[in-house]
Amino acid sequence: MTTIGFIGSGRIGGALAHLAVVAGHDIVLSNSRGPESLRETATQLGTRARAATTTEAAAAGDLVVVAIPIRAYRQVPVEPLRGRVVIDTLNYDPARQGAVPEIEAGDTPPHLLLQAHLRDAYVVKAFSTVFFKHLPQLARPAGAPDRSAVPIAGDHAAAKAAVAALIDSLGFDAYDVGPLVESRRFAPGTPAQLAYLDPDGMFAAPARPASAADLAALLDKAS
Ligand SMILES: NC(=O)c1ccc[n+]([C@@H]2O[C@H](COP(=O)([O-])OP(=O)(O)OC[C@H]3O[C@@H](n4cnc5c(N)ncnc54)[C@H](OP(=O)(O)O)[C@@H]3O)[C@@H](O)[C@H]2O)c1
């Protein structure tokens, strides 16, 4: 089994951590306030979960999920993530999460920001399109007819394969969209971001499964 480090253990990080524990992975949770604030959550998740600092979570993970507000990206530790596979869940939503000056200035697009910061890590964009409450609703065993596909993008084939294996273990098919730059096709505002929403686009409604074919059609609209 895999050890998964979490930098950010809020809504999306917490939902992924829960699925990971159910799948039998070990997890190391971290946040901005320190391990003490996560002890209860870790205890509730069981013996496979522990709380740590961000540096410890980064160093412990075979794969490391970054799930923090994008404005805090500079606080993701660089050194322990060298050579590691990092899952980038981040979306840019300046109205809700605050503006990032280098994005606003056009220096770096939001979907490339974490890789630019973690120059020597293998960043794979994944799970940025799934509303946290929909994750457990959509997870299915391999081969289920209504299993959903999750778009991924990254520049390193081996890293994408590792992330695809993790995604499979969590109850989804990975749909490889291509290099990291192609993750713009499932960024906020694109049709693929709405893949699992009901036809009225209601987040509160139950999630609607989306197959690889459904996803491909939505991604094509953003080409
Ligand atoms: N919510 C969703 O359904 C969803 C879906 C897909 C993608 N996303 C993306 O995922 C990211 C996280 O969203 P969220 O909704 O999960 O946010 P959230 O519920 O507010 O959780 C954010 C987490 O990040 C931690 N954090 C904040 N600053 C940090 C720092 N400097 N170092 C380490 N940890 C830090 C927070 O810890 P403290 O509480 O200790 O500050 C918290 O655990 C965002 O970029 C969002 O766009 C969200």
PDB file of N, CA, C and O in Angstrom, residues 4-58:
ATOM      1  N   ILE A   4       0.261   8.324   1.655  1.00  0.00           N
ATOM      2  CA  ILE A   4      -0.116   9.565   0.988  1.00  0.00           C
ATOM      3  C   ILE A   4      -0.003  10.718   1.987  1.00  0.00           C
ATOM      4  O   ILE A   4      -0.621  10.683   3.061  1.00  0.00           O
ATOM      5  N   GLY A   5       0.800  11.690   1.646  1.00  0.00           N
ATOM      6  CA  GLY A   5       0.924  12.890   2.468  1.00  0.00           C
ATOM      7  C   GLY A   5      -0.099  13.920   2.010  1.00  0.00           C
ATOM      8  O   GLY A   5      -0.370  14.028   0.814  1.00  0.00           O
ATOM      9  N   PHE A   6      -0.630  14.652   2.945  1.00  0.00           N
ATOM     10  CA  PHE A   6      -1.595  15.710   2.614  1.00  0.00           C
ATOM     11  C   PHE A   6      -1.088  17.051   3.135  1.00  0.00           C
ATOM     12  O   PHE A   6      -0.863  17.201   4.331  1.00  0.00           O
ATOM     13  N   ILE A   7      -0.912  17.981   2.222  1.00  0.00           N
ATOM     14  CA  ILE A   7      -0.628  19.365   2.606  1.00  0.00           C
ATOM     15  C   ILE A   7      -1.932  20.108   2.383  1.00  0.00           C
ATOM     16  O   ILE A   7      -2.325  20.396   1.248  1.00  0.00           O
ATOM     17  N   GLY A   8      -2.649  20.334   3.472  1.00  0.00           N
ATOM     18  CA  GLY A   8      -4.026  20.804   3.415  1.00  0.00           C
ATOM     19  C   GLY A   8      -4.949  19.626   3.626  1.00  0.00           C
ATOM     20  O   GLY A   8      -4.913  18.639   2.879  1.00  0.00           O
ATOM     21  N   SER A   9      -5.733  19.708   4.695  1.00  0.00           N
ATOM     22  CA  SER A   9      -6.599  18.586   5.088  1.00  0.00           C
ATOM     23  C   SER A   9      -7.997  19.109   5.382  1.00  0.00           C
ATOM     24  O   SER A   9      -8.632  18.713   6.362  1.00  0.00           O
ATOM     25  N   GLY A  10      -8.457  20.014   4.534  1.00  0.00           N
ATOM     26  CA  GLY A  10      -9.784  20.603   4.708  1.00  0.00           C
ATOM     27  C   GLY A  10     -10.827  19.807   3.948  1.00  0.00           C
ATOM     28  O   GLY A  10     -10.892  18.575   4.064  1.00  0.00           O
ATOM     29  N   ARG A  11     -11.621  20.517   3.141  1.00  0.00           N
ATOM     30  CA  ARG A  11     -12.751  19.836   2.487  1.00  0.00           C
ATOM     31  C   ARG A  11     -12.281  18.806   1.456  1.00  0.00           C
ATOM     32  O   ARG A  11     -12.599  17.619   1.579  1.00  0.00           O
ATOM     33  N   ILE A  12     -11.497  19.231   0.464  1.00  0.00           N
ATOM     34  CA  ILE A  12     -11.114  18.248  -0.559  1.00  0.00           C
ATOM     35  C   ILE A  12     -10.017  17.312  -0.033  1.00  0.00           C
ATOM     36  O   ILE A  12     -10.049  16.100  -0.271  1.00  0.00           O
ATOM     37  N   GLY A  13      -9.069  17.877   0.720  1.00  0.00           N
ATOM     38  CA  GLY A  13      -8.023  17.027   1.306  1.00  0.00           C
ATOM     39  C   GLY A  13      -8.624  15.988   2.247  1.00  0.00           C
ATOM     40  O   GLY A  13      -8.277  14.807   2.193  1.00  0.00           O
ATOM     41  N   GLY A  14      -9.553  16.438   3.084  1.00  0.00           N
ATOM     42  CA  GLY A  14     -10.183  15.524   4.044  1.00  0.00           C
ATOM     43  C   GLY A  14     -10.986  14.431   3.343  1.00  0.00           C
ATOM     44  O   GLY A  14     -10.946  13.265   3.749  1.00  0.00           O
ATOM     45  N   ALA A  15     -11.716  14.807   2.280  1.00  0.00           N
ATOM     46  CA  ALA A  15     -12.525  13.815   1.556  1.00  0.00           C
ATOM     47  C   ALA A  15     -11.622  12.781   0.876  1.00  0.00           C
ATOM     48  O   ALA A  15     -11.913  11.575   0.889  1.00  0.00           O
ATOM     49  N   LEU A  16     -10.521  13.243   0.310  1.00  0.00           N
ATOM     50  CA  LEU A  16      -9.576  12.297  -0.323  1.00  0.00           C
ATOM     51  C   LEU A  16      -8.913  11.414   0.729  1.00  0.00           C
ATOM     52  O   LEU A  16      -8.700  10.219   0.507  1.00  0.00           O
ATOM     53  N   ALA A  17      -8.591  12.009   1.874  1.00  0.00           N
ATOM     54  CA  ALA A  17      -7.955  11.233   2.953  1.00  0.00           C
ATOM     55  C   ALA A  17      -8.885  10.114   3.409  1.00  0.00           C
ATOM     56  O   ALA A  17      -8.448   8.983   3.646  1.00  0.00           O
ATOM     57  N   HIS A  18     -10.159  10.426   3.505  1.00  0.00           N
ATOM     58  CA  HIS A  18     -11.122   9.420   3.936  1.00  0.00           C
ATOM     59  C   HIS A  18     -11.176   8.261   2.939  1.00  0.00           C
ATOM     60  O   HIS A  18     -11.113   7.087   3.322  1.00  0.00           O
ATOM     61  N   LEU A  19     -11.268   8.600   1.651  1.00  0.00           N
ATOM     62  CA  LEU A  19     -11.292   7.541   0.623  1.00  0.00           C
ATOM     63  C   LEU A  19      -9.997   6.726   0.656  1.00  0.00           C
ATOM     64  O   LEU A  19     -10.012   5.501   0.455  1.00  0.00           O
ATOM     65  N   ALA A  20      -8.879   7.412   0.901  1.00  0.00           N
ATOM     66  CA  ALA A  20      -7.582   6.725   0.906  1.00  0.00           C
ATOM     67  C   ALA A  20      -7.503   5.707   2.042  1.00  0.00           C
ATOM     68  O   ALA A  20      -7.001   4.592   1.856  1.00  0.00           O
ATOM     69  N   VAL A  21      -8.004   6.082   3.208  1.00  0.00           N
ATOM     70  CA  VAL A  21      -7.993   5.158   4.345  1.00  0.00           C
ATOM     71  C   VAL A  21      -8.893   3.959   4.047  1.00  0.00           C
ATOM     72  O   VAL A  21      -8.516   2.804   4.297  1.00  0.00           O
ATOM     73  N   VAL A  22     -10.062   4.230   3.475  1.00  0.00           N
ATOM     74  CA  VAL A  22     -10.979   3.131   3.122  1.00  0.00           C
ATOM     75  C   VAL A  22     -10.305   2.173   2.136  1.00  0.00           C
ATOM     76  O   VAL A  22     -10.488   0.961   2.196  1.00  0.00           O
ATOM     77  N   ALA A  23      -9.474   2.746   1.261  1.00  0.00           N
ATOM     78  CA  ALA A  23      -8.779   1.919   0.255  1.00  0.00           C
ATOM     79  C   ALA A  23      -7.563   1.194   0.839  1.00  0.00           C
ATOM     80  O   ALA A  23      -6.910   0.432   0.124  1.00  0.00           O
ATOM     81  N   GLY A  24      -7.240   1.471   2.102  1.00  0.00           N
ATOM     82  CA  GLY A  24      -6.145   0.750   2.750  1.00  0.00           C
ATOM     83  C   GLY A  24      -4.794   1.444   2.692  1.00  0.00           C
ATOM     84  O   GLY A  24      -3.775   0.828   2.998  1.00  0.00           O
ATOM     85  N   HIS A  25      -4.778   2.707   2.309  1.00  0.00           N
ATOM     86  CA  HIS A  25      -3.520   3.448   2.286  1.00  0.00           C
ATOM     87  C   HIS A  25      -3.239   4.061   3.666  1.00  0.00           C
ATOM     88  O   HIS A  25      -4.153   4.306   4.442  1.00  0.00           O
ATOM     89  N   ASP A  26      -1.969   4.327   3.915  1.00  0.00           N
ATOM     90  CA  ASP A  26      -1.590   5.099   5.096  1.00  0.00           C
ATOM     91  C   ASP A  26      -1.599   6.570   4.714  1.00  0.00           C
ATOM     92  O   ASP A  26      -1.206   6.929   3.596  1.00  0.00           O
ATOM     93  N   ILE A  27      -2.021   7.420   5.628  1.00  0.00           N
ATOM     94  CA  ILE A  27      -2.071   8.849   5.301  1.00  0.00           C
ATOM     95  C   ILE A  27      -1.421   9.686   6.399  1.00  0.00           C
ATOM     96  O   ILE A  27      -1.455   9.335   7.576  1.00  0.00           O
ATOM     97  N   VAL A  28      -0.819  10.790   5.973  1.00  0.00           N
ATOM     98  CA  VAL A  28      -0.196  11.739   6.889  1.00  0.00           C
ATOM     99  C   VAL A  28      -0.819  13.105   6.587  1.00  0.00           C
ATOM    100  O   VAL A  28      -0.631  13.654   5.495  1.00  0.00           O
ATOM    101  N   LEU A  29      -1.574  13.609   7.550  1.00  0.00           N
ATOM    102  CA  LEU A  29      -2.315  14.856   7.358  1.00  0.00           C
ATOM    103  C   LEU A  29      -1.516  16.049   7.856  1.00  0.00           C
ATOM    104  O   LEU A  29      -0.831  15.947   8.878  1.00  0.00           O
ATOM    105  N   SER A  30      -1.644  17.190   7.178  1.00  0.00           N
ATOM    106  CA  SER A  30      -1.060  18.426   7.712  1.00  0.00           C
ATOM    107  C   SER A  30      -1.918  19.608   7.287  1.00  0.00           C
ATOM    108  O   SER A  30      -2.718  19.516   6.354  1.00  0.00           O
ATOM    109  N   ASN A  31      -1.736  20.700   7.999  1.00  0.00           N
ATOM    110  CA  ASN A  31      -2.460  21.936   7.674  1.00  0.00           C
ATOM    111  C   ASN A  31      -1.602  23.130   8.097  1.00  0.00           C
ATOM    112  O   ASN A  31      -0.407  22.970   8.367  1.00  0.00           O
ATOM    113  N   SER A  32      -2.196  24.318   8.150  1.00  0.00           N
ATOM    114  CA  SER A  32      -1.389  25.492   8.506  1.00  0.00           C
ATOM    115  C   SER A  32      -1.251  25.658  10.015  1.00  0.00           C
ATOM    116  O   SER A  32      -0.342  26.324  10.485  1.00  0.00           O
ATOM    117  N   ARG A  33      -2.151  25.029  10.775  1.00  0.00           N
ATOM    118  CA  ARG A  33      -2.163  25.270  12.230  1.00  0.00           C
ATOM    119  C   ARG A  33      -1.345  24.274  13.026  1.00  0.00           C
ATOM    120  O   ARG A  33      -1.188  24.416  14.229  1.00  0.00           O
ATOM    121  N   GLY A  34      -0.875  23.230  12.366  1.00  0.00           N
ATOM    122  CA  GLY A  34      -0.016  22.282  13.070  1.00  0.00           C
ATOM    123  C   GLY A  34      -0.747  21.009  13.454  1.00  0.00           C
ATOM    124  O   GLY A  34      -1.983  20.957  13.483  1.00  0.00           O
ATOM    125  N   PRO A  35       0.026  19.941  13.762  1.00  0.00           N
ATOM    126  CA  PRO A  35      -0.536  18.607  13.972  1.00  0.00           C
ATOM    127  C   PRO A  35      -1.580  18.520  15.084  1.00  0.00           C
ATOM    128  O   PRO A  35      -2.526  17.755  14.982  1.00  0.00           O
ATOM    129  N   GLU A  36      -1.394  19.333  16.141  1.00  0.00           N
ATOM    130  CA  GLU A  36      -2.321  19.230  17.269  1.00  0.00           C
ATOM    131  C   GLU A  36      -3.760  19.455  16.821  1.00  0.00           C
ATOM    132  O   GLU A  36      -4.688  18.791  17.303  1.00  0.00           O
ATOM    133  N   SER A  37      -3.934  20.372  15.866  1.00  0.00           N
ATOM    134  CA  SER A  37      -5.288  20.710  15.397  1.00  0.00           C
ATOM    135  C   SER A  37      -5.891  19.581  14.556  1.00  0.00           C
ATOM    136  O   SER A  37      -7.087  19.620  14.251  1.00  0.00           O
ATOM    137  N   LEU A  38      -5.086  18.596  14.178  1.00  0.00           N
ATOM    138  CA  LEU A  38      -5.578  17.500  13.323  1.00  0.00           C
ATOM    139  C   LEU A  38      -5.625  16.157  14.048  1.00  0.00           C
ATOM    140  O   LEU A  38      -5.995  15.155  13.459  1.00  0.00           O
ATOM    141  N   ARG A  39      -5.252  16.153  15.338  1.00  0.00           N
ATOM    142  CA  ARG A  39      -5.187  14.876  16.074  1.00  0.00           C
ATOM    143  C   ARG A  39      -6.540  14.170  16.083  1.00  0.00           C
ATOM    144  O   ARG A  39      -6.620  12.975  15.844  1.00  0.00           O
ATOM    145  N   GLU A  40      -7.612  14.939  16.362  1.00  0.00           N
ATOM    146  CA  GLU A  40      -8.933  14.313  16.466  1.00  0.00           C
ATOM    147  C   GLU A  40      -9.351  13.725  15.119  1.00  0.00           C
ATOM    148  O   GLU A  40      -9.850  12.603  15.051  1.00  0.00           O
ATOM    149  N   THR A  41      -9.109  14.495  14.050  1.00  0.00           N
ATOM    150  CA  THR A  41      -9.452  13.993  12.708  1.00  0.00           C
ATOM    151  C   THR A  41      -8.688  12.712  12.421  1.00  0.00           C
ATOM    152  O   THR A  41      -9.254  11.738  11.913  1.00  0.00           O
ATOM    153  N   ALA A  42      -7.401  12.711  12.748  1.00  0.00           N
ATOM    154  CA  ALA A  42      -6.580  11.519  12.491  1.00  0.00           C
ATOM    155  C   ALA A  42      -7.091  10.337  13.303  1.00  0.00           C
ATOM    156  O   ALA A  42      -7.191   9.210  12.795  1.00  0.00           O
ATOM    157  N   THR A  43      -7.462  10.597  14.546  1.00  0.00           N
ATOM    158  CA  THR A  43      -7.983   9.509  15.404  1.00  0.00           C
ATOM    159  C   THR A  43      -9.258   8.938  14.808  1.00  0.00           C
ATOM    160  O   THR A  43      -9.447   7.718  14.743  1.00  0.00           O
ATOM    161  N   GLN A  44     -10.123   9.839  14.325  1.00  0.00           N
ATOM    162  CA  GLN A  44     -11.387   9.366  13.729  1.00  0.00           C
ATOM    163  C   GLN A  44     -11.137   8.525  12.475  1.00  0.00           C
ATOM    164  O   GLN A  44     -11.891   7.603  12.174  1.00  0.00           O
ATOM    165  N   LEU A  45     -10.083   8.852  11.756  1.00  0.00           N
ATOM    166  CA  LEU A  45      -9.795   8.113  10.518  1.00  0.00           C
ATOM    167  C   LEU A  45      -9.165   6.749  10.797  1.00  0.00           C
ATOM    168  O   LEU A  45      -9.133   5.890   9.918  1.00  0.00           O
ATOM    169  N   GLY A  46      -8.658   6.558  12.019  1.00  0.00           N
ATOM    170  CA  GLY A  46      -8.165   5.234  12.396  1.00  0.00           C
ATOM    171  C   GLY A  46      -6.653   5.126  12.380  1.00  0.00           C
ATOM    172  O   GLY A  46      -5.929   6.107  12.178  1.00  0.00           O
ATOM    173  N   THR A  47      -6.176   3.905  12.547  1.00  0.00           N
ATOM    174  CA  THR A  47      -4.753   3.691  12.787  1.00  0.00           C
ATOM    175  C   THR A  47      -3.895   3.949  11.549  1.00  0.00           C
ATOM    176  O   THR A  47      -2.677   4.057  11.662  1.00  0.00           O
ATOM    177  N   ARG A  48      -4.491   4.016  10.386  1.00  0.00           N
ATOM    178  CA  ARG A  48      -3.712   4.304   9.181  1.00  0.00           C
ATOM    179  C   ARG A  48      -3.412   5.793   9.027  1.00  0.00           C
ATOM    180  O   ARG A  48      -2.660   6.195   8.136  1.00  0.00           O
ATOM    181  N   ALA A  49      -4.019   6.630   9.879  1.00  0.00           N
ATOM    182  CA  ALA A  49      -3.868   8.083   9.730  1.00  0.00           C
ATOM    183  C   ALA A  49      -3.039   8.667  10.867  1.00  0.00           C
ATOM    184  O   ALA A  49      -3.125   8.217  12.008  1.00  0.00           O
ATOM    185  N   ARG A  50      -2.205   9.654  10.529  1.00  0.00           N
ATOM    186  CA  ARG A  50      -1.534  10.412  11.582  1.00  0.00           C
ATOM    187  C   ARG A  50      -1.429  11.871  11.169  1.00  0.00           C
ATOM    188  O   ARG A  50      -1.517  12.191   9.979  1.00  0.00           O
ATOM    189  N   ALA A  51      -1.241  12.725  12.151  1.00  0.00           N
ATOM    190  CA  ALA A  51      -1.110  14.162  11.899  1.00  0.00           C
ATOM    191  C   ALA A  51       0.355  14.549  12.021  1.00  0.00           C
ATOM    192  O   ALA A  51       1.090  13.987  12.836  1.00  0.00           O
ATOM    193  N   ALA A  52       0.767  15.521  11.213  1.00  0.00           N
ATOM    194  CA  ALA A  52       2.180  15.903  11.181  1.00  0.00           C
ATOM    195  C   ALA A  52       2.290  17.347  10.709  1.00  0.00           C
ATOM    196  O   ALA A  52       1.287  18.011  10.429  1.00  0.00           O
ATOM    197  N   THR A  53       3.522  17.819  10.606  1.00  0.00           N
ATOM    198  CA  THR A  53       3.749  19.131  10.005  1.00  0.00           C
ATOM    199  C   THR A  53       3.713  18.981   8.479  1.00  0.00           C
ATOM    200  O   THR A  53       3.790  17.869   7.950  1.00  0.00           O
ATOM    201  N   THR A  54       3.665  20.105   7.780  1.00  0.00           N
ATOM    202  CA  THR A  54       3.656  20.028   6.314  1.00  0.00           C
ATOM    203  C   THR A  54       4.959  19.405   5.795  1.00  0.00           C
ATOM    204  O   THR A  54       4.941  18.619   4.851  1.00  0.00           O
ATOM    205  N   THR A  55       6.065  19.745   6.434  1.00  0.00           N
ATOM    206  CA  THR A  55       7.350  19.181   5.994  1.00  0.00           C
ATOM    207  C   THR A  55       7.367  17.667   6.187  1.00  0.00           C
ATOM    208  O   THR A  55       7.825  16.916   5.313  1.00  0.00           O
ATOM    209  N   GLU A  56       6.841  17.211   7.317  1.00  0.00           N
ATOM    210  CA  GLU A  56       6.799  15.767   7.580  1.00  0.00           C
ATOM    211  C   GLU A  56       5.852  15.059   6.609  1.00  0.00           C
ATOM    212  O   GLU A  56       6.170  13.981   6.100  1.00  0.00           O
ATOM    213  N   ALA A  57       4.709  15.676   6.347  1.00  0.00           N
ATOM    214  CA  ALA A  57       3.741  15.056   5.417  1.00  0.00           C
ATOM    215  C   ALA A  57       4.349  14.968   4.022  1.00  0.00           C
ATOM    216  O   ALA A  57       4.182  13.972   3.316  1.00  0.00           O
ATOM    217  N   ALA A  58       5.081  16.014   3.639  1.00  0.00           N
ATOM    218  CA  ALA A  58       5.719  16.013   2.314  1.00  0.00           C
ATOM    219  C   ALA A  58       6.775  14.917   2.230  1.00  0.00           C
ATOM    220  O   ALA A  58       6.873  14.204   1.226  1.00  0.00           O
TER     221      ALA A  58
END
